[in-house]
C-alpha cells in the first residue's frame, strides 16, 4: 500500500525530530565532558582555579545558576588561596 504525501511528510518530520533530539543529547554530553575536564584540571592547578572562578563569576549572571555554583567557587577559591599562601620555591613555581 502506497503512502500518501502527507504520511511521507509526517514520517520525515518525525525522523527529523529524532535526529534533533540525538544532536541535542550529543551536545549535552560534550558539554558535560568538557566541563568535567576543565573543573578537574582547575582543582589541581591554582592559576587555572583562579581563572575559572573569575570567568564563572563574570559569565554566570542568573541568580539560580550562581547559587548552583557556590560550592564549586568555594573549592576553586580554596585551591587558589593555598597557592598564594605557599612560600615561593616550596613545591610550586611561585611568582616572580
Short mmCIF file of N, CA, C and O in Angstrom, two decimals:
data_model
loop_
_atom_site.label_atom_id
_atom_site.label_comp_id
_atom_site.label_asym_id
_atom_site.label_seq_id
_atom_site.Cartn_x
_atom_site.Cartn_y
_atom_site.Cartn_z
N UNK A 1 0.83 -1.17 0.00
CA UNK A 1 0.00 0.00 0.00
C UNK A 1 0.89 1.25 0.00
O UNK A 1 1.80 1.38 0.80
N UNK A 2 0.64 2.13 -0.92
CA UNK A 2 1.44 3.34 -1.08
C UNK A 2 1.10 4.36 -0.01
O UNK A 2 -0.05 4.53 0.37
N UNK A 3 2.14 5.01 0.47
CA UNK A 3 1.92 6.05 1.47
C UNK A 3 1.57 7.36 0.77
O UNK A 3 2.09 7.66 -0.31
N UNK A 4 0.71 8.12 1.40
CA UNK A 4 0.35 9.41 0.84
C UNK A 4 1.49 10.39 1.08
O UNK A 4 2.38 10.14 1.90
N UNK A 5 1.43 11.48 0.39
CA UNK A 5 2.44 12.52 0.57
C UNK A 5 2.40 13.03 2.00
O UNK A 5 3.45 13.26 2.62
N UNK A 6 1.21 13.19 2.55
CA UNK A 6 1.09 13.66 3.94
C UNK A 6 1.73 12.68 4.91
O UNK A 6 2.38 13.09 5.88
N UNK A 7 1.58 11.39 4.66
CA UNK A 7 2.21 10.38 5.52
C UNK A 7 3.73 10.46 5.41
O UNK A 7 4.45 10.35 6.41
N UNK A 8 4.20 10.62 4.19
CA UNK A 8 5.65 10.72 3.98
C UNK A 8 6.21 11.96 4.69
O UNK A 8 7.30 11.91 5.28
N UNK A 9 5.48 13.06 4.60
CA UNK A 9 5.92 14.28 5.28
C UNK A 9 5.94 14.06 6.79
O UNK A 9 6.91 14.45 7.46
N UNK A 10 4.91 13.44 7.32
CA UNK A 10 4.84 13.19 8.76
C UNK A 10 6.00 12.30 9.21
O UNK A 10 6.61 12.54 10.26
N UNK A 11 6.31 11.28 8.42
CA UNK A 11 7.42 10.39 8.76
C UNK A 11 8.76 11.13 8.71
O UNK A 11 9.62 10.95 9.56
N UNK A 12 8.92 11.99 7.70
CA UNK A 12 10.16 12.75 7.58
C UNK A 12 10.29 13.73 8.75
O UNK A 12 11.38 13.90 9.31
N UNK A 13 9.20 14.36 9.15
CA UNK A 13 9.24 15.27 10.29
C UNK A 13 9.56 14.53 11.58
O UNK A 13 10.32 15.03 12.42
N UNK A 14 9.00 13.34 11.75
CA UNK A 14 9.29 12.53 12.95
C UNK A 14 10.76 12.12 12.96
O UNK A 14 11.42 12.16 14.00
N UNK A 15 11.28 11.74 11.81
CA UNK A 15 12.70 11.36 11.71
C UNK A 15 13.60 12.55 12.02
O UNK A 15 14.58 12.44 12.75
N UNK A 16 13.24 13.73 11.49
CA UNK A 16 13.99 14.95 11.76
C UNK A 16 13.96 15.28 13.25
O UNK A 16 14.99 15.64 13.84
N UNK A 17 12.82 15.12 13.86
CA UNK A 17 12.70 15.38 15.30
C UNK A 17 13.60 14.45 16.10
O UNK A 17 14.27 14.89 17.04
N UNK A 18 13.65 13.18 15.74
CA UNK A 18 14.52 12.22 16.43
C UNK A 18 15.99 12.59 16.25
O UNK A 18 16.79 12.50 17.19
N UNK A 19 16.35 13.00 15.05
CA UNK A 19 17.74 13.41 14.79
C UNK A 19 18.11 14.65 15.60
O UNK A 19 19.22 14.74 16.13
N UNK A 20 17.20 15.59 15.71
CA UNK A 20 17.47 16.80 16.51
C UNK A 20 17.64 16.44 17.97
O UNK A 20 18.49 17.02 18.66
N UNK A 21 16.85 15.49 18.47
CA UNK A 21 16.99 15.04 19.86
C UNK A 21 18.36 14.39 20.07
O UNK A 21 19.01 14.65 21.09
N UNK A 22 18.78 13.56 19.13
CA UNK A 22 20.10 12.93 19.23
C UNK A 22 21.20 13.97 19.21
O UNK A 22 22.19 13.87 19.95
N UNK A 23 21.05 14.98 18.35
CA UNK A 23 22.06 16.03 18.26
C UNK A 23 22.15 16.80 19.58
O UNK A 23 23.24 17.07 20.08
N UNK A 24 21.00 17.13 20.17
CA UNK A 24 20.99 17.86 21.44
C UNK A 24 21.62 17.02 22.55
O UNK A 24 22.40 17.52 23.35
N UNK A 25 21.31 15.72 22.58
CA UNK A 25 21.89 14.83 23.58
C UNK A 25 23.41 14.77 23.42
O UNK A 25 24.16 14.77 24.40
N UNK A 26 23.87 14.72 22.18
CA UNK A 26 25.30 14.68 21.91
C UNK A 26 25.99 15.97 22.37
O UNK A 26 27.05 15.94 22.99
N UNK A 27 25.36 17.11 22.11
CA UNK A 27 25.91 18.39 22.54
C UNK A 27 25.97 18.46 24.06
O UNK A 27 26.94 18.96 24.63
N UNK A 28 24.93 17.97 24.71
CA UNK A 28 24.90 17.97 26.18
C UNK A 28 26.01 17.09 26.74
O UNK A 28 26.72 17.50 27.67
N UNK A 29 26.19 15.90 26.18
CA UNK A 29 27.27 15.02 26.63
C UNK A 29 28.63 15.68 26.45
O UNK A 29 29.49 15.62 27.32
N UNK A 30 28.82 16.36 25.33
CA UNK A 30 30.09 17.04 25.05
C UNK A 30 30.34 18.13 26.09
O UNK A 30 31.45 18.26 26.61
N UNK A 31 29.31 18.90 26.43
CA UNK A 31 29.46 19.95 27.44
C UNK A 31 29.81 19.36 28.81
O UNK A 31 30.63 19.93 29.53
N UNK A 32 29.19 18.24 29.14
CA UNK A 32 29.48 17.60 30.42
C UNK A 32 30.93 17.13 30.47
O UNK A 32 31.63 17.33 31.47
N UNK A 33 31.39 16.51 29.39
CA UNK A 33 32.77 16.01 29.34
C UNK A 33 33.76 17.17 29.45
O UNK A 33 34.70 17.13 30.25
N UNK A 34 33.55 18.22 28.67
CA UNK A 34 34.46 19.37 28.69
C UNK A 34 34.44 20.02 30.07
O UNK A 34 35.49 20.34 30.64
N UNK A 35 33.25 20.21 30.62
CA UNK A 35 33.15 20.81 31.95
C UNK A 35 33.87 19.99 33.00
O UNK A 35 34.57 20.53 33.87
N UNK A 36 33.73 18.68 32.93
CA UNK A 36 34.39 17.80 33.88
C UNK A 36 35.91 17.92 33.79
O UNK A 36 36.60 18.01 34.82
N UNK A 37 36.43 17.95 32.59
CA UNK A 37 37.87 18.07 32.40
C UNK A 37 38.37 19.42 32.91
O UNK A 37 39.38 19.51 33.61
N UNK A 38 37.65 20.48 32.58
CA UNK A 38 38.06 21.82 32.99
C UNK A 38 38.05 21.95 34.51
O UNK A 38 39.01 22.45 35.12
N UNK A 39 36.97 21.49 35.14
CA UNK A 39 36.88 21.59 36.60
C UNK A 39 37.96 20.76 37.26
O UNK A 39 38.64 21.22 38.19
N UNK A 40 38.13 19.53 36.81
CA UNK A 40 39.14 18.65 37.39
C UNK A 40 40.53 19.27 37.30
O UNK A 40 41.29 19.26 38.27
N UNK A 41 40.83 19.83 36.16
CA UNK A 41 42.13 20.47 35.95
C UNK A 41 42.29 21.69 36.84
O UNK A 41 43.35 21.90 37.44
N UNK A 42 41.26 22.50 36.92
CA UNK A 42 41.33 23.73 37.73
C UNK A 42 41.50 23.41 39.21
O UNK A 42 42.17 24.16 39.93
N UNK A 43 40.93 22.31 39.67
CA UNK A 43 41.05 21.96 41.09
C UNK A 43 42.44 21.43 41.44
O UNK A 43 42.77 21.29 42.60
N UNK A 44 43.26 21.20 40.42
CA UNK A 44 44.63 20.74 40.64
C UNK A 44 45.66 21.84 40.44
O UNK A 44 46.78 21.73 40.91
N UNK A 45 45.29 22.89 39.71
CA UNK A 45 46.25 23.93 39.36
C UNK A 45 45.72 25.30 39.78
O UNK A 45 44.74 25.77 39.23
N UNK A 46 46.39 25.92 40.75
CA UNK A 46 45.90 27.18 41.32
C UNK A 46 45.61 28.29 40.31
O UNK A 46 44.60 28.99 40.43
N UNK A 47 46.47 28.47 39.34
CA UNK A 47 46.23 29.55 38.36
C UNK A 47 44.97 29.27 37.55
O UNK A 47 44.21 30.18 37.25
N UNK A 48 44.78 28.01 37.20
CA UNK A 48 43.56 27.66 36.46
C UNK A 48 42.34 27.79 37.35
O UNK A 48 41.27 28.20 36.89
N UNK A 49 42.48 27.47 38.63
CA UNK A 49 41.37 27.63 39.58
C UNK A 49 40.97 29.10 39.67
O UNK A 49 39.79 29.44 39.63
N UNK A 50 41.96 29.95 39.80
CA UNK A 50 41.71 31.39 39.88
C UNK A 50 41.03 31.90 38.60
O UNK A 50 40.05 32.65 38.67
N UNK A 51 41.52 31.46 37.46
CA UNK A 51 40.97 31.91 36.18
C UNK A 51 39.54 31.40 35.99
O UNK A 51 38.66 32.15 35.54
N UNK A 52 39.30 30.15 36.32
CA UNK A 52 37.95 29.59 36.14
C UNK A 52 36.96 30.27 37.09
O UNK A 52 35.85 30.61 36.69
N UNK A 53 37.36 30.50 38.33
CA UNK A 53 36.48 31.18 39.28
C UNK A 53 36.13 32.57 38.77
O UNK A 53 34.97 32.99 38.82
N UNK A 54 37.12 33.28 38.27
CA UNK A 54 36.88 34.63 37.75
C UNK A 54 35.94 34.59 36.55
O UNK A 54 35.00 35.39 36.43
N UNK A 55 36.16 33.64 35.65
CA UNK A 55 35.30 33.50 34.47
C UNK A 55 33.86 33.19 34.88
O UNK A 55 32.92 33.80 34.37
N UNK A 56 33.70 32.25 35.80
CA UNK A 56 32.35 31.89 36.23
C UNK A 56 31.65 33.07 36.90
O UNK A 56 30.46 33.31 36.64
N UNK A 57 32.36 33.79 37.73
CA UNK A 57 31.74 34.94 38.40
C UNK A 57 31.34 36.02 37.40
O UNK A 57 30.34 36.70 37.58
N UNK A 58 32.11 36.16 36.36
CA UNK A 58 31.83 37.17 35.34
C UNK A 58 30.72 36.72 34.38
O UNK A 58 29.85 37.51 34.02
N UNK A 59 30.71 35.46 34.02
CA UNK A 59 29.83 34.99 32.96
C UNK A 59 28.47 34.48 33.44
O UNK A 59 27.49 34.54 32.70
N UNK A 60 28.41 33.97 34.65
CA UNK A 60 27.15 33.41 35.15
C UNK A 60 26.37 34.54 35.81
O UNK A 60 26.74 35.03 36.87
N UNK A 61 25.29 34.94 35.16
CA UNK A 61 24.55 36.11 35.62
C UNK A 61 23.20 35.77 36.25
O UNK A 61 22.68 36.56 37.01
N UNK A 62 22.65 34.61 35.93
CA UNK A 62 21.37 34.23 36.52
C UNK A 62 21.58 33.79 37.97
O UNK A 62 22.46 32.99 38.26
N UNK A 63 20.77 34.33 38.87
CA UNK A 63 20.93 34.06 40.29
C UNK A 63 20.83 32.56 40.60
O UNK A 63 21.61 32.02 41.38
N UNK A 64 19.89 31.88 39.96
CA UNK A 64 19.71 30.45 40.22
C UNK A 64 20.96 29.66 39.80
O UNK A 64 21.35 28.71 40.47
N UNK A 65 21.60 30.06 38.72
CA UNK A 65 22.82 29.40 38.27
C UNK A 65 23.98 29.71 39.21
O UNK A 65 24.77 28.83 39.54
N UNK A 66 24.08 30.96 39.63
CA UNK A 66 25.15 31.36 40.54
C UNK A 66 25.05 30.58 41.85
O UNK A 66 26.07 30.16 42.40
N UNK A 67 23.83 30.40 42.35
CA UNK A 67 23.65 29.64 43.59
C UNK A 67 24.13 28.20 43.41
O UNK A 67 24.70 27.61 44.32
N UNK A 68 23.88 27.64 42.24
CA UNK A 68 24.29 26.26 41.96
C UNK A 68 25.82 26.13 41.98
O UNK A 68 26.35 25.06 42.27
N UNK A 69 26.52 27.20 41.67
CA UNK A 69 27.98 27.16 41.59
C UNK A 69 28.69 27.56 42.88
O UNK A 69 29.92 27.55 42.93
N UNK A 70 27.94 27.90 43.91
CA UNK A 70 28.53 28.38 45.16
C UNK A 70 29.60 27.42 45.71
O UNK A 70 30.70 27.84 46.05
N UNK A 71 29.27 26.15 45.79
CA UNK A 71 30.22 25.16 46.32
C UNK A 71 31.47 25.04 45.47
O UNK A 71 32.59 25.01 45.99
N UNK A 72 31.29 24.99 44.17
CA UNK A 72 32.44 24.89 43.26
C UNK A 72 33.32 26.13 43.37
O UNK A 72 34.55 26.01 43.43
N UNK A 73 32.72 27.30 43.43
CA UNK A 73 33.51 28.52 43.55
C UNK A 73 34.31 28.52 44.85
O UNK A 73 35.46 28.96 44.86
N UNK A 74 33.72 28.00 45.92
CA UNK A 74 34.45 27.89 47.18
C UNK A 74 35.65 26.97 47.05
O UNK A 74 36.74 27.27 47.55
N UNK A 75 35.46 25.83 46.36
CA UNK A 75 36.58 24.89 46.16
C UNK A 75 37.68 25.54 45.32
O UNK A 75 38.87 25.40 45.63
N UNK A 76 37.29 26.24 44.26
CA UNK A 76 38.27 26.90 43.39
C UNK A 76 39.03 27.98 44.18
O UNK A 76 40.26 28.09 44.04
N UNK A 77 38.32 28.74 44.99
CA UNK A 77 38.97 29.77 45.80
C UNK A 77 39.97 29.14 46.78
O UNK A 77 41.06 29.67 46.99
N UNK A 78 39.60 28.01 47.37
CA UNK A 78 40.48 27.34 48.32
C UNK A 78 41.78 26.90 47.63
O UNK A 78 42.87 27.10 48.16
N UNK A 79 41.65 26.33 46.44
CA UNK A 79 42.84 25.90 45.68
C UNK A 79 43.70 27.11 45.36
O UNK A 79 44.92 27.07 45.52
N UNK A 80 43.09 28.18 44.91
CA UNK A 80 43.85 29.38 44.55
C UNK A 80 44.51 30.00 45.78
O UNK A 80 45.66 30.45 45.70
N UNK A 81 43.83 30.01 46.92
CA UNK A 81 44.39 30.60 48.14
C UNK A 81 45.54 29.78 48.69
O UNK A 81 46.51 30.34 49.19
N UNK A 82 45.46 28.46 48.59
CA UNK A 82 46.56 27.62 49.08
C UNK A 82 47.85 27.95 48.34
O UNK A 82 48.91 27.98 48.94
N UNK A 83 47.76 28.21 47.07
CA UNK A 83 48.95 28.54 46.29
C UNK A 83 49.49 29.91 46.71
O UNK A 83 50.69 30.11 46.76
N UNK A 84 48.59 30.82 47.02
CA UNK A 84 49.02 32.16 47.42
C UNK A 84 49.71 32.12 48.77
O UNK A 84 50.62 32.90 49.03
N UNK A 85 49.31 31.18 49.65
CA UNK A 85 49.90 31.08 50.98
C UNK A 85 51.20 30.29 50.99
O UNK A 85 52.00 30.42 51.91
N UNK A 86 51.41 29.46 49.96
CA UNK A 86 52.61 28.63 49.89
C UNK A 86 53.83 29.51 49.58
O UNK A 86 53.79 30.31 48.65
N UNK A 87 54.91 29.38 50.35
CA UNK A 87 56.11 30.17 50.07
C UNK A 87 56.70 29.81 48.70
O UNK A 87 56.58 28.68 48.26
N UNK A 88 57.33 30.77 48.08
CA UNK A 88 57.97 30.53 46.79
C UNK A 88 59.05 29.47 46.95
O UNK A 88 59.77 29.45 47.94
N UNK A 89 59.13 28.58 45.97
CA UNK A 89 60.15 27.55 45.98
C UNK A 89 59.76 26.34 46.82
O UNK A 89 60.52 25.40 46.93
N UNK A 90 58.58 26.36 47.42
CA UNK A 90 58.14 25.22 48.26
C UNK A 90 57.17 24.36 47.49
O UNK A 90 55.98 24.35 47.75
N UNK A 91 57.66 23.66 46.49
CA UNK A 91 56.82 22.73 45.75
C UNK A 91 55.97 23.37 44.67
O UNK A 91 55.07 22.77 44.18
N UNK A 92 56.25 24.58 44.32
CA UNK A 92 55.49 25.23 43.25
C UNK A 92 56.38 26.14 42.47
O UNK A 92 57.55 26.34 42.78
N UNK A 93 55.81 26.71 41.46
CA UNK A 93 56.59 27.59 40.61
C UNK A 93 56.80 28.95 41.26
O UNK A 93 57.78 29.60 41.04
N UNK A 94 55.82 29.36 42.09
CA UNK A 94 55.94 30.67 42.72
C UNK A 94 55.75 31.78 41.71
O UNK A 94 55.66 31.55 40.52
N UNK A 95 55.72 32.98 42.18
CA UNK A 95 55.55 34.14 41.30
C UNK A 95 56.81 34.97 41.30
O UNK A 95 57.49 35.06 42.30
N UNK A 96 57.08 35.60 40.23
CA UNK A 96 58.26 36.45 40.14
C UNK A 96 57.87 37.89 40.17
O UNK A 96 56.85 38.29 39.79
#
